[in-house]
Short mmCIF file of C-alpha atoms and ligand atoms in Angstrom, two decimals:
data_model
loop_
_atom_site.label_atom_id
_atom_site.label_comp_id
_atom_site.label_asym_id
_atom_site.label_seq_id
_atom_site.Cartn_x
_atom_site.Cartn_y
_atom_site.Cartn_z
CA UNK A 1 37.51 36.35 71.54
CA UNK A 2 36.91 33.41 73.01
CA UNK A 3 33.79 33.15 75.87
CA UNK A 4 34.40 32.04 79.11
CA UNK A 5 32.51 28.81 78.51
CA UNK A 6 35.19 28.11 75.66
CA UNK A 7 37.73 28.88 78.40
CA UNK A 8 36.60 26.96 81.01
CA UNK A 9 36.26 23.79 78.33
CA UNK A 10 39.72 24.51 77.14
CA UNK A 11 41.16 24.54 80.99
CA UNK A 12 39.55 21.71 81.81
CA UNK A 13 40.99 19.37 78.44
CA UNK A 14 44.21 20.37 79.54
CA UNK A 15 43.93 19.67 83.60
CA UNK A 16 44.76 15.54 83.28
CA UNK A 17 48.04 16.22 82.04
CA UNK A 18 48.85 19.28 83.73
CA UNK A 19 48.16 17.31 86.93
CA UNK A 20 50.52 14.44 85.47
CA UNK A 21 52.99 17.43 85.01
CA UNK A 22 52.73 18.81 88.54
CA UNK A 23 53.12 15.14 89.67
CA UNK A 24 56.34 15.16 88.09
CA UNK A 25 57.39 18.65 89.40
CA UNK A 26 57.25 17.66 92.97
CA UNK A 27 59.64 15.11 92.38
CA UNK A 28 62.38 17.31 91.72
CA UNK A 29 63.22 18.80 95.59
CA UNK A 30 64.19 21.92 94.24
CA UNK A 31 65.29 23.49 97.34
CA UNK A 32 68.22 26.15 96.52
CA UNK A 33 69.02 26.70 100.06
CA UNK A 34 73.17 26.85 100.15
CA UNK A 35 74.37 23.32 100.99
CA UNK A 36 71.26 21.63 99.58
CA UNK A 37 72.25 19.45 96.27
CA UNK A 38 72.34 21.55 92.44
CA UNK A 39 71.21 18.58 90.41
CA UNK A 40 67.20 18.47 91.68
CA UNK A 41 67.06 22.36 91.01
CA UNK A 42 68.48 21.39 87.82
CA UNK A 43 66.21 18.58 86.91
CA UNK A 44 63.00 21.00 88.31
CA UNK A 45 64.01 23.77 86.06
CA UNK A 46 64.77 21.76 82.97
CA UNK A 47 61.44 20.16 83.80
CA UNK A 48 59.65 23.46 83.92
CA UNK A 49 61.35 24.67 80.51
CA UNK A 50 59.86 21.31 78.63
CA UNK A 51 56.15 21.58 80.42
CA UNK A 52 56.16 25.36 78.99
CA UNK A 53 57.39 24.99 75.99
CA UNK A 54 54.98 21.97 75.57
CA UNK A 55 51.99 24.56 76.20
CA UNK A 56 53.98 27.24 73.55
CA UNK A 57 56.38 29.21 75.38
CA UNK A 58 59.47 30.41 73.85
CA UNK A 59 61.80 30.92 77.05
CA UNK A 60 65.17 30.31 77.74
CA UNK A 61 67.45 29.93 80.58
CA UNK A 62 68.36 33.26 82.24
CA UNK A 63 71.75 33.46 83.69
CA UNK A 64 71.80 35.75 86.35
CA UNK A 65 75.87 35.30 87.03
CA UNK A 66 75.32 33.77 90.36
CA UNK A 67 72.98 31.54 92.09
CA UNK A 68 70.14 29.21 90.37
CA UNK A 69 69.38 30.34 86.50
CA UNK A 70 66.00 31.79 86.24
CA UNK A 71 63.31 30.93 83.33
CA UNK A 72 63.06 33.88 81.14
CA UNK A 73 60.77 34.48 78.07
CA UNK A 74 59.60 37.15 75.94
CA UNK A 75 56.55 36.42 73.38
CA UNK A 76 55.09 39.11 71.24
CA UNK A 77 51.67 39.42 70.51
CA UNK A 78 49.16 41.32 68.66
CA UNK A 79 50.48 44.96 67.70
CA UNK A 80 49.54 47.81 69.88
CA UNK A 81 48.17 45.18 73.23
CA UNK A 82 50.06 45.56 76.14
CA UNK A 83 52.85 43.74 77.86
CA UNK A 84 51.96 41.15 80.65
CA UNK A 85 54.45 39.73 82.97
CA UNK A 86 53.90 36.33 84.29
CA UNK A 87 55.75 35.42 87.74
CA UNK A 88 56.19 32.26 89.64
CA UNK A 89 58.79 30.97 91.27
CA UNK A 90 60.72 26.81 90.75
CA UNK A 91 62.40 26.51 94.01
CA UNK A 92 60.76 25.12 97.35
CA UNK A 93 61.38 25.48 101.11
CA UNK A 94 63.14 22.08 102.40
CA UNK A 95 60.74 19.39 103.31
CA UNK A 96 62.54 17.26 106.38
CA UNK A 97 60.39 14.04 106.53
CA UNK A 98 60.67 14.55 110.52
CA UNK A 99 58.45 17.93 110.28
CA UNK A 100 55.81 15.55 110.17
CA UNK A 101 54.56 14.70 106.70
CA UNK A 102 52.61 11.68 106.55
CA UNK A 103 53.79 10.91 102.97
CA UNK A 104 56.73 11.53 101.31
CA UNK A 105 57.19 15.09 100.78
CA UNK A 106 58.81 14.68 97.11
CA UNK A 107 56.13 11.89 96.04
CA UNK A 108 52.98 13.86 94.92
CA UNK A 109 49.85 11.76 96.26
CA UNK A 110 46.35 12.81 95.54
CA UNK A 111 43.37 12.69 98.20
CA UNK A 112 40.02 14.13 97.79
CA UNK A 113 41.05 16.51 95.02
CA UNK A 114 44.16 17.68 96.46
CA UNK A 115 47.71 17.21 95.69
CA UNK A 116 50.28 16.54 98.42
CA UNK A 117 53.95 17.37 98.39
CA UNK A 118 56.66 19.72 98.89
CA UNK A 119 56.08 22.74 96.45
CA UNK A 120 52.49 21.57 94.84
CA UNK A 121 51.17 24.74 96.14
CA UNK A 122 54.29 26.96 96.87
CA UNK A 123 54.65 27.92 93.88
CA UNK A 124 54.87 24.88 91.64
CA UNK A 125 51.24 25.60 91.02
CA UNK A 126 52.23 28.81 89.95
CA UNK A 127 54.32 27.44 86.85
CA UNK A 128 51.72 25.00 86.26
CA UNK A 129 49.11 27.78 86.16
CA UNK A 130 50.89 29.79 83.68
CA UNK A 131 51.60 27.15 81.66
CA UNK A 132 47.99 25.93 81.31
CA UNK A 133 46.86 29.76 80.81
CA UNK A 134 49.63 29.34 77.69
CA UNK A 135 47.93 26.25 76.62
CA UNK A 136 44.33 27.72 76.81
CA UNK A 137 46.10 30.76 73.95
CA UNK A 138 47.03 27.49 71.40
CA UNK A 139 49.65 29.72 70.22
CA UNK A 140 47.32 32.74 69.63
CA UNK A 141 48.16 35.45 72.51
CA UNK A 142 46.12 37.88 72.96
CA UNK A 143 48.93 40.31 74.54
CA UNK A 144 52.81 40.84 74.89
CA UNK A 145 53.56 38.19 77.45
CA UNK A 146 56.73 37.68 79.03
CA UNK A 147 57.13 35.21 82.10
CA UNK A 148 59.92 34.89 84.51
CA UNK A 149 60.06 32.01 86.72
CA UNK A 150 62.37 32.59 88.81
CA UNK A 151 64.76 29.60 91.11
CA UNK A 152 65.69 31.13 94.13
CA UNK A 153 62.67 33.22 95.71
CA UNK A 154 62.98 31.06 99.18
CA UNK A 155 66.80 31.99 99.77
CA UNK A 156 68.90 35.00 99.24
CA UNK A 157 67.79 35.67 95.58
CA UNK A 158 70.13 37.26 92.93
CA UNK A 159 66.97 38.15 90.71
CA UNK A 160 66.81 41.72 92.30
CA UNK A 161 69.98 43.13 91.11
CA UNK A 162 69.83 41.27 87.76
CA UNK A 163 66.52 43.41 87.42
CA UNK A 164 67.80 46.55 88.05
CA UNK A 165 70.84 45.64 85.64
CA UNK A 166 68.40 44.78 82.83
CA UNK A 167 65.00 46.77 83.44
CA UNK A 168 63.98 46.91 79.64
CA UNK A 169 63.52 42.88 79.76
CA UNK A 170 61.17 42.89 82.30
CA UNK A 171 59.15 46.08 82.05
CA UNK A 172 55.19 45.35 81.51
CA UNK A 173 52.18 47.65 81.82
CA UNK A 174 50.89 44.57 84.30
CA UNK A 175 52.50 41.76 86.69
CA UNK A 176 50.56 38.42 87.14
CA UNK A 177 52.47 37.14 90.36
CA UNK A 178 50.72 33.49 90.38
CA UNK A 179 52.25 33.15 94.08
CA UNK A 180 49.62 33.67 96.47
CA UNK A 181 46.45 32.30 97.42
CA UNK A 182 42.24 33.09 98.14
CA UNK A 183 41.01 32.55 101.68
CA UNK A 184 39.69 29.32 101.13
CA UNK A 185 39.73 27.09 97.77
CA UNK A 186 36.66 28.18 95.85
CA UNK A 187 36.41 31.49 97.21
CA UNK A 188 38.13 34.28 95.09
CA UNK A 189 40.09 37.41 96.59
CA UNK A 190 42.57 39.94 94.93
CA UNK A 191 45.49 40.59 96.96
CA UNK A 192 45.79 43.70 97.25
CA UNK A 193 48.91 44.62 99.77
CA UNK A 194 51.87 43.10 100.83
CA UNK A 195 53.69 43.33 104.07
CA UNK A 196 57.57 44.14 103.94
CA UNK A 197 59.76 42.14 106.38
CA UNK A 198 62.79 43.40 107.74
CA UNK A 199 65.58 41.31 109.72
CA UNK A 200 68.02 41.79 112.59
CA UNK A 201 70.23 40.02 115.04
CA UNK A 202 70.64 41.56 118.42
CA UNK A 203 74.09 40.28 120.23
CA UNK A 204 74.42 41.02 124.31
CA UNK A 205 77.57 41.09 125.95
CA UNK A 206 77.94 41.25 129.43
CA UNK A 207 81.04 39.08 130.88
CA UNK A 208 84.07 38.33 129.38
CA UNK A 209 84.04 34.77 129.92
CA UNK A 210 81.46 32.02 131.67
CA UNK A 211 81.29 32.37 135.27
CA UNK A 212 80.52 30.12 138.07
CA UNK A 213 76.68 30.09 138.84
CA UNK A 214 77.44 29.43 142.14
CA UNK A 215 80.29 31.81 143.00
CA UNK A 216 79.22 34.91 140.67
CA UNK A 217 75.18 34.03 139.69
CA UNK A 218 73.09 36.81 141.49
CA UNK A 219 75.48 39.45 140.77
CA UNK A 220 77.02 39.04 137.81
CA UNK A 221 74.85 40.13 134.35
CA UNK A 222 73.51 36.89 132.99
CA UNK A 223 73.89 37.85 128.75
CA UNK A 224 70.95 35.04 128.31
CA UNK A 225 68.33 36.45 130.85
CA UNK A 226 69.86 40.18 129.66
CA UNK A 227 68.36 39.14 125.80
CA UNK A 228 65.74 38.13 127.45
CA UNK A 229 64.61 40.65 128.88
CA UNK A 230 64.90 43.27 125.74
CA UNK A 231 62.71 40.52 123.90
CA UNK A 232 59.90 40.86 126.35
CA UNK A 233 59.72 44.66 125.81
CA UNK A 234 58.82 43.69 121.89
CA UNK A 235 55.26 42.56 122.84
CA UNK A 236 52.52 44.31 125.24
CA UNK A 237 50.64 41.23 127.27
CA UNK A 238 47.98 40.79 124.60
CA UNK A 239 50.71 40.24 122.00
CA UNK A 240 50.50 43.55 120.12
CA UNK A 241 54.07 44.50 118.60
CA UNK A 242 54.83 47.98 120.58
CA UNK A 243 57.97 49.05 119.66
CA UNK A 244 57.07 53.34 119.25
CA UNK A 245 56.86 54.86 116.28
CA UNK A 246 56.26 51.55 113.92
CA UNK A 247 53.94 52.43 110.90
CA UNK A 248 50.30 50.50 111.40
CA UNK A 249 46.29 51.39 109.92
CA UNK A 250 42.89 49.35 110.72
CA UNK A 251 42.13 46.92 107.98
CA UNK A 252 39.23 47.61 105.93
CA UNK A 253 39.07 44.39 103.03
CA UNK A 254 38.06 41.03 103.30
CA UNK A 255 38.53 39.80 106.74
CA UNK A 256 40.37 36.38 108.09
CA UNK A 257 37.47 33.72 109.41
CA UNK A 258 39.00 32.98 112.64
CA UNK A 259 38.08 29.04 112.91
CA UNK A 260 39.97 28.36 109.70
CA UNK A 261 42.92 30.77 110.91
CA UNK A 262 42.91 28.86 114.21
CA UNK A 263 42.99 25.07 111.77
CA UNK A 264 45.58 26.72 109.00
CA UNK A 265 47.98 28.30 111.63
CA UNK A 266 47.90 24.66 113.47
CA UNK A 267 47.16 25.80 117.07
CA UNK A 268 46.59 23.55 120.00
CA UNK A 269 43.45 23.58 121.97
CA UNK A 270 43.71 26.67 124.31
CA UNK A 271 46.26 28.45 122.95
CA UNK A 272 44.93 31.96 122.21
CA UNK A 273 45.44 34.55 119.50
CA UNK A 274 47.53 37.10 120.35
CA UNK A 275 47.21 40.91 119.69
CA UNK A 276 43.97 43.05 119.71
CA UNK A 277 41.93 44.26 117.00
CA UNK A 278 40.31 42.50 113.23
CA UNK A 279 42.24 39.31 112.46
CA UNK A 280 42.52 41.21 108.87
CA UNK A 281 44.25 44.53 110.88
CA UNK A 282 46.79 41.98 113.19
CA UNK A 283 48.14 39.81 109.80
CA UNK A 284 48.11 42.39 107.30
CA UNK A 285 48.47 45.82 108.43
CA UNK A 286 50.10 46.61 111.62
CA UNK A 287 53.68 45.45 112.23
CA UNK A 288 54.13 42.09 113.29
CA UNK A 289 57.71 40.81 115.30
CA UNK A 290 58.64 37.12 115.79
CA UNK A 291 61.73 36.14 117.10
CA UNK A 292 62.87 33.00 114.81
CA UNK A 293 65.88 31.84 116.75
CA UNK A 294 68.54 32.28 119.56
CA UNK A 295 71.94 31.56 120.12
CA UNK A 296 72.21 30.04 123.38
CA UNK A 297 73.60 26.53 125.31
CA UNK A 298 71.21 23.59 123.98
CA UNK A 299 69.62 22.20 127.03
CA UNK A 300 71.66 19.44 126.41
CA UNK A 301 75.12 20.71 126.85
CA UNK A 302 73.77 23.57 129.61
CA UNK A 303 77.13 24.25 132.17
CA UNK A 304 76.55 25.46 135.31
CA UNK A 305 77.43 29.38 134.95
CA UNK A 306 76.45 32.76 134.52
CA UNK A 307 76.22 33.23 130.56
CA UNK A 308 78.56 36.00 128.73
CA UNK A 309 76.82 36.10 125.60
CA UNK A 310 73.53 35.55 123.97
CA UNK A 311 72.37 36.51 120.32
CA UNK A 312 68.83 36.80 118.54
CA UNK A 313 67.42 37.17 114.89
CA UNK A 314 64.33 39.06 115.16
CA UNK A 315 61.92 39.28 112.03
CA UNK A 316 59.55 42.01 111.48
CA UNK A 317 56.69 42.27 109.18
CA UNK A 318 55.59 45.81 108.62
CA UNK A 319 52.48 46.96 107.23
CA UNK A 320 52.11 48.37 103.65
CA UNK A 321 53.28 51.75 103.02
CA UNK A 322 55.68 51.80 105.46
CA UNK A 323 59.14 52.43 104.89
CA UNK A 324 60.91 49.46 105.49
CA UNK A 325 64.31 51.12 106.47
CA UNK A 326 62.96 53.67 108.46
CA UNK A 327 60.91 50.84 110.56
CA UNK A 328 64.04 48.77 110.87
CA UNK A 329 66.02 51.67 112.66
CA UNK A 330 63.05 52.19 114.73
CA UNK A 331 63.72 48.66 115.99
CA UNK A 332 67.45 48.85 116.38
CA UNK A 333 66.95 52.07 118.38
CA UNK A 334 64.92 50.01 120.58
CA UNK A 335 66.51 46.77 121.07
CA UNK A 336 69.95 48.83 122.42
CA UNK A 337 67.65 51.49 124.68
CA UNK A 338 65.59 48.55 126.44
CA UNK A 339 68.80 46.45 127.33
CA UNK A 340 68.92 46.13 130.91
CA UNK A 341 72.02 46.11 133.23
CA UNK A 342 74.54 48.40 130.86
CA UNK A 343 75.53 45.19 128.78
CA UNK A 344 76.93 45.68 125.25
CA UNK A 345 74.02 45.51 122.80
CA UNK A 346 75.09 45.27 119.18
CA UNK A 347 72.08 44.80 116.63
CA UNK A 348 73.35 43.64 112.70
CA UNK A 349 70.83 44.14 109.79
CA UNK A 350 70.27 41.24 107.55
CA UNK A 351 67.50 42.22 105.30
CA UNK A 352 65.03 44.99 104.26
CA UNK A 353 62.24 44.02 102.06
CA UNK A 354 59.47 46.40 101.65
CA UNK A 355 55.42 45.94 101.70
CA UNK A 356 53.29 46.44 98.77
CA UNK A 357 49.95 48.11 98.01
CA UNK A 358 48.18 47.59 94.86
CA UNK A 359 46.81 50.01 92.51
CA UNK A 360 43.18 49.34 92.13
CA UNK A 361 41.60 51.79 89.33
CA UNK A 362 43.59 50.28 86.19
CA UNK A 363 42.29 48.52 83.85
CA UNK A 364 44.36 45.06 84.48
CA UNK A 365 42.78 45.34 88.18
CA UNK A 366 39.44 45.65 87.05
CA UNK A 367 40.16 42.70 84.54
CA UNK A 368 41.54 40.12 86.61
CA UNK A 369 38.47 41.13 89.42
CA UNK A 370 35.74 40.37 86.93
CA UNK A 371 37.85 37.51 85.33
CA UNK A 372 38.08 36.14 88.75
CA UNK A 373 34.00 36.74 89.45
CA UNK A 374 34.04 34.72 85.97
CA UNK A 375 35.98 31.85 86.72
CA UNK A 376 34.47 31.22 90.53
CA UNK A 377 30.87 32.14 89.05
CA UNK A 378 30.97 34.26 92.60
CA UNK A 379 31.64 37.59 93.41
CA UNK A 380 35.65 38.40 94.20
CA UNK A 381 36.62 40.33 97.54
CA UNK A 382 40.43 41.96 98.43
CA UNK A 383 42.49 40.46 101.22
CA UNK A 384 45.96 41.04 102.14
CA UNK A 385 48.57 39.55 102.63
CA UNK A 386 50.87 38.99 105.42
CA UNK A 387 54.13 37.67 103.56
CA UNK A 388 56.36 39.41 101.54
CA UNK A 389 57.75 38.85 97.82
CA UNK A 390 60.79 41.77 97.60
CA UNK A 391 60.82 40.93 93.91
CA UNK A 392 57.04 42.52 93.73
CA UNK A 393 58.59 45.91 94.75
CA UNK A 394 61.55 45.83 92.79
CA UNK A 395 59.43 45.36 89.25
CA UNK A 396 57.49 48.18 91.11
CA UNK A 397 60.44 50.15 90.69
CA UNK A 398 60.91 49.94 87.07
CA UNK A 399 57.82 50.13 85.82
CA UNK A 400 55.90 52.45 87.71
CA UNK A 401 52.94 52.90 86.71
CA UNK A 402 52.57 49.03 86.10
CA UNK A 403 49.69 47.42 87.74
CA UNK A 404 49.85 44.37 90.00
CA UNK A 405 48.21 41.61 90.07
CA UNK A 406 48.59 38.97 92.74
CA UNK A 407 46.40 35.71 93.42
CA UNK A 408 47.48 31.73 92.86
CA UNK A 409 46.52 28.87 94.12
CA UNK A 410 47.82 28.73 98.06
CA UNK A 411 44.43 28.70 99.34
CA UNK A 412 45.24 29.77 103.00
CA UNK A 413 42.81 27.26 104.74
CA UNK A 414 44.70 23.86 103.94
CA UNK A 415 47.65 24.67 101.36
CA UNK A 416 50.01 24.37 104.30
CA UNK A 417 52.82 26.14 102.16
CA UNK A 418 56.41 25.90 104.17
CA UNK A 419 55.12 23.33 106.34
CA UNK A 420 54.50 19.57 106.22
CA UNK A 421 51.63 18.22 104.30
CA UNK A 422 51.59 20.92 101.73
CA UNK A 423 49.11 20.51 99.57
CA UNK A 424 47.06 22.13 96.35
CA UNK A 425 43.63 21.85 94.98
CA UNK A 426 43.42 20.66 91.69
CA UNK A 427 40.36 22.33 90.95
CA UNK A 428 41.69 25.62 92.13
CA UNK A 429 44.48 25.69 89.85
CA UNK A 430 42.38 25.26 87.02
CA UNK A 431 39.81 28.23 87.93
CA UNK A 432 42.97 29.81 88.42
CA UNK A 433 43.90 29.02 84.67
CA UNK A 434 40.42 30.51 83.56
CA UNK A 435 41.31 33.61 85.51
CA UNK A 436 44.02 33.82 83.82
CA UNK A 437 43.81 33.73 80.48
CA UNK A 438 40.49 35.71 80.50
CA UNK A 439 42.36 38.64 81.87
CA UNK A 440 45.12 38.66 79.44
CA UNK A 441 42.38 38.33 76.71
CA UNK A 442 40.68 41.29 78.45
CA UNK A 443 43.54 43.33 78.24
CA UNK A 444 44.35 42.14 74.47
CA UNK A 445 40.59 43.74 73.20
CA UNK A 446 40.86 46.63 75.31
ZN1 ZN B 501 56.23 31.24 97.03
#
């Protein structure tokens, strides 16, 4: 057994070249969006392989007969210890230089302990951080481990059904999903939930063609100002999602400091929070809907006339243990009873991913809790969180009485992930590394 001082040395002789290796990560723009180029994902897996097998993984590329090949390994360790699953994903979102990123998104650049770029945090940290826990082990695990890092967790993912094909690779008594982040860098918390998000697109009808403003506006059903209308019945006026019926509870863990909220979400000056209640009860359990775009004239090429036909994609987060299905009829139901004017409401589903509560009496819970109280040298809270990783249920699903353990090194203050000017802590990652590998050890002696 090896003390956490020995650890914590061992982390930290290995951080100057994993930091030259994340460097090199974020190079590769490793989006695997459709109609973004192969090769990068190519070069950012092949580059992941090398920097793990460097630190003493045996992996190999994982064909999952469509899509992006994932990184697969299996690794047995001492007789009779359990089997730990290690999770990150290799691809990014896209990084348009025009989102406003004051460097180059695919050139990492270092300020004040932080690296900047495209993916440093979401989740190229994550391989990093498994690859450094590797490197802390020498060779000597301390546990079954098998990792998965998988190439296609920001698009439509073919990892899901590939799982469910082959549950006997990728069953573990615990999941280490290196994919999230604490509050703040420096200050630990477990997540413990998930929210589920489910997707629509709500179509309105209501002329046959584009009429005359003029000649027919006034009397004939305007399809835009129709959609319109069944949006605004999604929110009350303080910005609470009240569609009836939708699954919510108060929060009771770690709460959201508002300030850094306010500085992380990027608000202007004035602009309010919306909804009522703890920040904690609004972002990770009650049911949250956004609409994230419309189908509509650009201002730009705006006739003059009375619109036929409109179309929205609404997202939903629900809270954890909800049943994602079940909330997105709920929806449906209420997007075609709200519509105003007896236009022709059709509502398509696109996705149904479902929320995720952790398990906290097990014994890799209480491990990576006191590992994490060990590595900060502070005492760990639970947050939750508000995004979703379907995958998280899925493994859920096979192994069920597997425990879950979520953390990483997002940091929610500054990482910025999906947005411009991502960024990572350096020193984060590496407590994140101590964290780690004391928890598999934990769960090796136990
Ligand atoms: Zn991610």
């Amino acid at each position: 057994m090896m003390t956490p001082e020995e650890v914590r040395s061992r982390a930290k002789a290995l951080m100057p070249q994993l930091t030259e290796d994340l460097k090199d990560l974020v190079s590769h723009a490793s989006c695997s969006f459709p109609g973004y180029p192969v090769e990068p994902v190519t070069n950012m897996r092949r580059a992941s392989m090398a920097l793990l097998e460097r630190n003493g993984a045996a992996i190999r590329e994982l064909d999952l007969g469509a899509g992006k090949p994932a990184i697969y390994g299996d690794m047995p360790g001492p007789e009779g210890t359990p089997t730990v699953l290690l999770y990150a994903h290799y691809d990014v979102q896209p990084a348009p230089i025009e989102a406003g990123w004051d460097t180059d998104p695919w050139t990492a650049e270092i300020r004040d302990g932080r690296l900047y770029g495209r993916g440093a945090a979401d989740d190229k940290s994550g391989v990093i951080i498994h690859a450094g826990t590797l490197g802390v082990f020498e060779g000597q695990l301390p546990v079954n481990l098998r990792i998965l890092i998988e190439g296609e967790e920001e698009t439509v993912s073919h990892i899901g059904p590939y799982v469910d094909a082959h549950p006997e690779m990728f069953q573990a008594d615990a999941y280490v999903i290196a994919d999230m982040g604490n509050p703040a860098a420096g200050v630990p918390a477990l997540t413990t939930t998930l929210r589920g998000n489910v997707v629509c697109i709500v179509r309105v009808r209501s002329l046959r063609f584009p009429a005359h403003s003029g000649l027919f506006g006034g009397a004939a059903p305007d399809a835009l100002l129709a959609l319109i209308h069944i949006l605004a019945t999604l929110h009350d006026d303080t910005g609470d999602t009240v569609v009836s019926g939708l699954a919510k509870f108060e929060w009771s863990g770690t709460e959201m400091e508002e300030d850094s909220f306010r500085v992380a979400a990027g608000m202007v000056d004035g602009a309010e929070l919306i909804g009522s209640g703890t920040l904690g009860a609004r972002l990770w359990s009650r049911p949250a809907a956004s609409v994230i775009g419309i189908d509509a004239p650009t201002v730009k090429d705006a006739a003059n006339v009375v619109l036929p036909e409109a179309a929205a994609k609404i997202s939903m987060r629900v809270p954890p243990g909800a049943d994602s299905e079940h909330e997105l009829a709920l929806l449906i139901d209420h997007l075609k009873r709200v519509a105003p004017w007896g236009v022709e409401v059709e509502v398509e589903k696109v996705r149904v991913g479902y929320p995720f509560s952790a398990r906290m009496d097990g014994p890799a819970v209480k491990a990576a809790m006191a590992a994490l109280e060990a590595a900060y040298e502070t005492s760990s809270g639970t947050m939750g969180s508000g995004g979703s990783i379907p995958l998280v249920a899925r493994l859920q699903g096979i192994s069920p009485d597997a425990e879950v353990i979520l953390w990483g090194a997002e940091d929610i203050a500054q990482a910025k992930i999906h947005a411009s000017n991502e960024s990572v802590d350096l020193a984060e990652i590496e407590r994140l590394i101590v964290a780690q590998a004391l928890t598999l050890q934990a769960l090796g002696a136990d």
